[in-house]
């Protein structure tokens, strides 16, 4: 077996050193009844690389890869071009096969990268500090809600109707166990976000307002008034960014005084990967840093006075605090954070701004073209690279019909909100630098035929 | 003014019905470098034995229990910037909070300095 | 003849001052590397875009156009490649050597798995793509789920948890949901041994349970009699790690499960140590109700410097109905459905809900499936056997120089536990660990489990050759001998790593978590 270096001679010699007659002697503590008598049901014996690759490739071929068709899906996961050097660098064994940097003297590579990542994320989100990443955007969002409860000692979170419905689901699920109150409704097909309604609902029991920017329908609104309204009631404003490329063109939530900003970092460096692994971004104001969940990397010096980095404030974490930890989370998403950081370093500010401008310009052109299709109305007045169309027909069957015609047309609101009749005709369309003008034209032509 | 000790290594100085609470020099020595102290806010009330404050060293976080019942008059703000005061002067400048005792009778259950020294000597 | 005097002539090597400083601060291949903020500029980019973009029409960004600078430095591709390559060389990794980190199962990461995970049919598909266009991806999830159920002898599996601790939470939430369905939400106590991973009590507390300790016997196992005495109608669950964190198999596991079930509680098993028993023991046969499986341990998906992990949770028949959304179901015609909120009411009415957006760590599923198929039934059994053999070889090759508190209890499973007993006054486990760094190794797990003073938990895994084990044993014997005789140079180790011991007190007292430009800071003063 190619992954197992011991030879039969090695095994015999080692058993002799141990003083055991056979390998079974080492399993004496496993009672007879617990030992498996035969092989695992149905599992064949070991297989060659070639055979395994053949099997996996056959499964892969049953999927329609986004790069092979006109592709317009977003809604929390975006297809961007990732420079070739990103994947090359993250596959260096010293990054790929390292552990959490608990021994900082021999983990400065990971630690310095995390320090750079934290700084990049904080600057992008407009927060004072950021952590070394979370599992993904949805779990980061829930952790932010819990953090707001710890800070305000209040238990009611008001979720914007524009927050990704999966993020809402995660918060609702977790809240049933922690006793937090979650206020959330489905969105309406209005041109702008629900800022005014959120402001009206903040009261003295509110721990936080959670607002997505741009929201699930691609809409954007100024957060400044919302932040002020939250702070007037001593509640926190949590902003959620599922498309970080947007922050190359848009004011950051931190600039508009959000207290905690979380995000899904997948857009930069990570790729679609059918939903995971992704990388949660988490930033906040300096004054809340000790209430932050997740790992943190900090600067310090070594015994010779040289600059170095360590994991710090680890007393907040489960392996020290056990039942008093701020969160039960143990890992971050280190390798995805590395991919994010490398891609961001390659882009730099100039590149990020260009990338954002290209995304936005493409989306504006696509929205304009698609809105000319009979039976199609553009819902948004403002958007970044994603917008919502209202179709003359239910959108889900339209998406299926377009898939049959070789166009992956976007995410129907019927898929995201299966029980909301009023949203059934909504279609969320994302356009990135990977989308060509021909893709848009094909989409428009096929859509016109399907709607006719 | 007299000083009392608990088996959990807190000390309390009592002056009238006001108590000042900290951790003992022995305790700070065991914890190592203190990096953060979370002191209670004014007005907070504790029953004897409640979690009242948290001290964090690099590798451990420890709860400080209220040695007696009462309501907090003030937390030691100086510890916010200089948590190392607890290491330097645990039984003086490194105090954690002052409180108004609600049941001075509880002091009877605590140790005096000699008893605490004997207690520590056996650890 | 004419003698050519030019060119280079070899000389015998000379000894000299090895500590002499260099101009750069580099030491040959040990290269110092500044931060990107110190070498990049916001004008530089390593990415070119097609010019076709930017059409004439105006923007649709309302009044939200970013005007303020962001402060993100860029590097050209050659600079970026060099920066990250230099950083990488300051890391220890499995690819460089034995990584004996107990409880973490740092085994070789097969590169075939990296290759298949990058096939566009897996890497370039959207989680909300129409289900008919991603049948192969759902097929991977379904097939991996099938083998995980088979390997554990359980009834169902929740695939979406993002990591081990997330999986623990999933299992505990299933237990809570099951209790509430039975009208027994009053059961508030979760019993956890002191030797457990810190995540266990953190998870139980997060879900609203009260955590109580389970006592252990002197030989390092759960004290069955004491556990039975504590069981009652207030107990929701016990959380047990098996093999446990002392490296021992819990012989009484079935009796423990039976006793817990008899009082109406559930058994959660922390599957962190599944590598010791995969293919040889099925937790389902021991009465376990829920167990998370760290795909990044037993099934070799890369640790990546701290994630991403993946923590599917296998569930008993009693708990499976409460598992999270979404999940896959294969129909007789071979078509695979995705059960989400929409149809959960009919198909999965007792689900406790969704734990994360989308379907879980797909990129880890492809790797784990390739791992399982590569090893097969015979290979996986050999994995457990070699992992246990290697650990026992460590234990018996070292127990004359290091105290092995549970050595007399018999063989260990896949990890060997030692303590600092017998070190010279003032010498600690930390000193031994840091000295191992100088020997070219990542240290073992230190100070865990908490039940052993100065614990050192060594897990070699099955992917180490005998020669690699022998060299490590030699190194640890040497370091242990120095700790016993009180060699002062241990106190300042490591001496040869990219950094010496780092000041963690400074880092925690005045946390510096982001870079700020010293020039700006100076100007502000």
mmCIF file of N, CA, C and O in Angstrom, chain C residues 5-11:
data_model
loop_
_atom_site.group_PDB
_atom_site.id
_atom_site.type_symbol
_atom_site.label_atom_id
_atom_site.label_comp_id
_atom_site.label_asym_id
_atom_site.label_seq_id
_atom_site.Cartn_x
_atom_site.Cartn_y
_atom_site.Cartn_z
ATOM 1 N N UNK C 5 47.061 30.755 -14.246
ATOM 2 C CA UNK C 5 46.920 31.095 -12.828
ATOM 3 C C UNK C 5 45.512 31.562 -12.486
ATOM 4 O O UNK C 5 45.204 31.802 -11.325
ATOM 5 N N UNK C 6 44.695 31.779 -13.520
ATOM 6 C CA UNK C 6 43.357 32.338 -13.228
ATOM 7 C C UNK C 6 42.423 31.241 -12.740
ATOM 8 O O UNK C 6 42.734 30.060 -12.805
ATOM 9 N N UNK C 7 41.254 31.660 -12.270
ATOM 10 C CA UNK C 7 40.230 30.692 -11.885
ATOM 11 C C UNK C 7 40.340 30.290 -10.427
ATOM 12 O O UNK C 7 41.172 30.789 -9.673
ATOM 13 N N UNK C 8 39.502 29.349 -10.076
ATOM 14 C CA UNK C 8 39.275 29.001 -8.694
ATOM 15 C C UNK C 8 39.982 27.710 -8.363
ATOM 16 O O UNK C 8 40.035 26.779 -9.175
ATOM 17 N N UNK C 9 40.591 27.678 -7.213
ATOM 18 C CA UNK C 9 41.239 26.449 -6.759
ATOM 19 C C UNK C 9 40.626 26.021 -5.429
ATOM 20 O O UNK C 9 40.419 26.864 -4.547
ATOM 21 N N UNK C 10 40.292 24.752 -5.272
ATOM 22 C CA UNK C 10 39.685 24.323 -4.007
ATOM 23 C C UNK C 10 40.657 24.444 -2.851
ATOM 24 O O UNK C 10 41.868 24.265 -3.024
ATOM 25 N N UNK C 11 40.112 24.809 -1.678
ATOM 26 C CA UNK C 11 40.930 24.842 -0.462
ATOM 27 C C UNK C 11 40.281 23.925 0.563
ATOM 28 O O UNK C 11 39.077 23.721 0.541
#
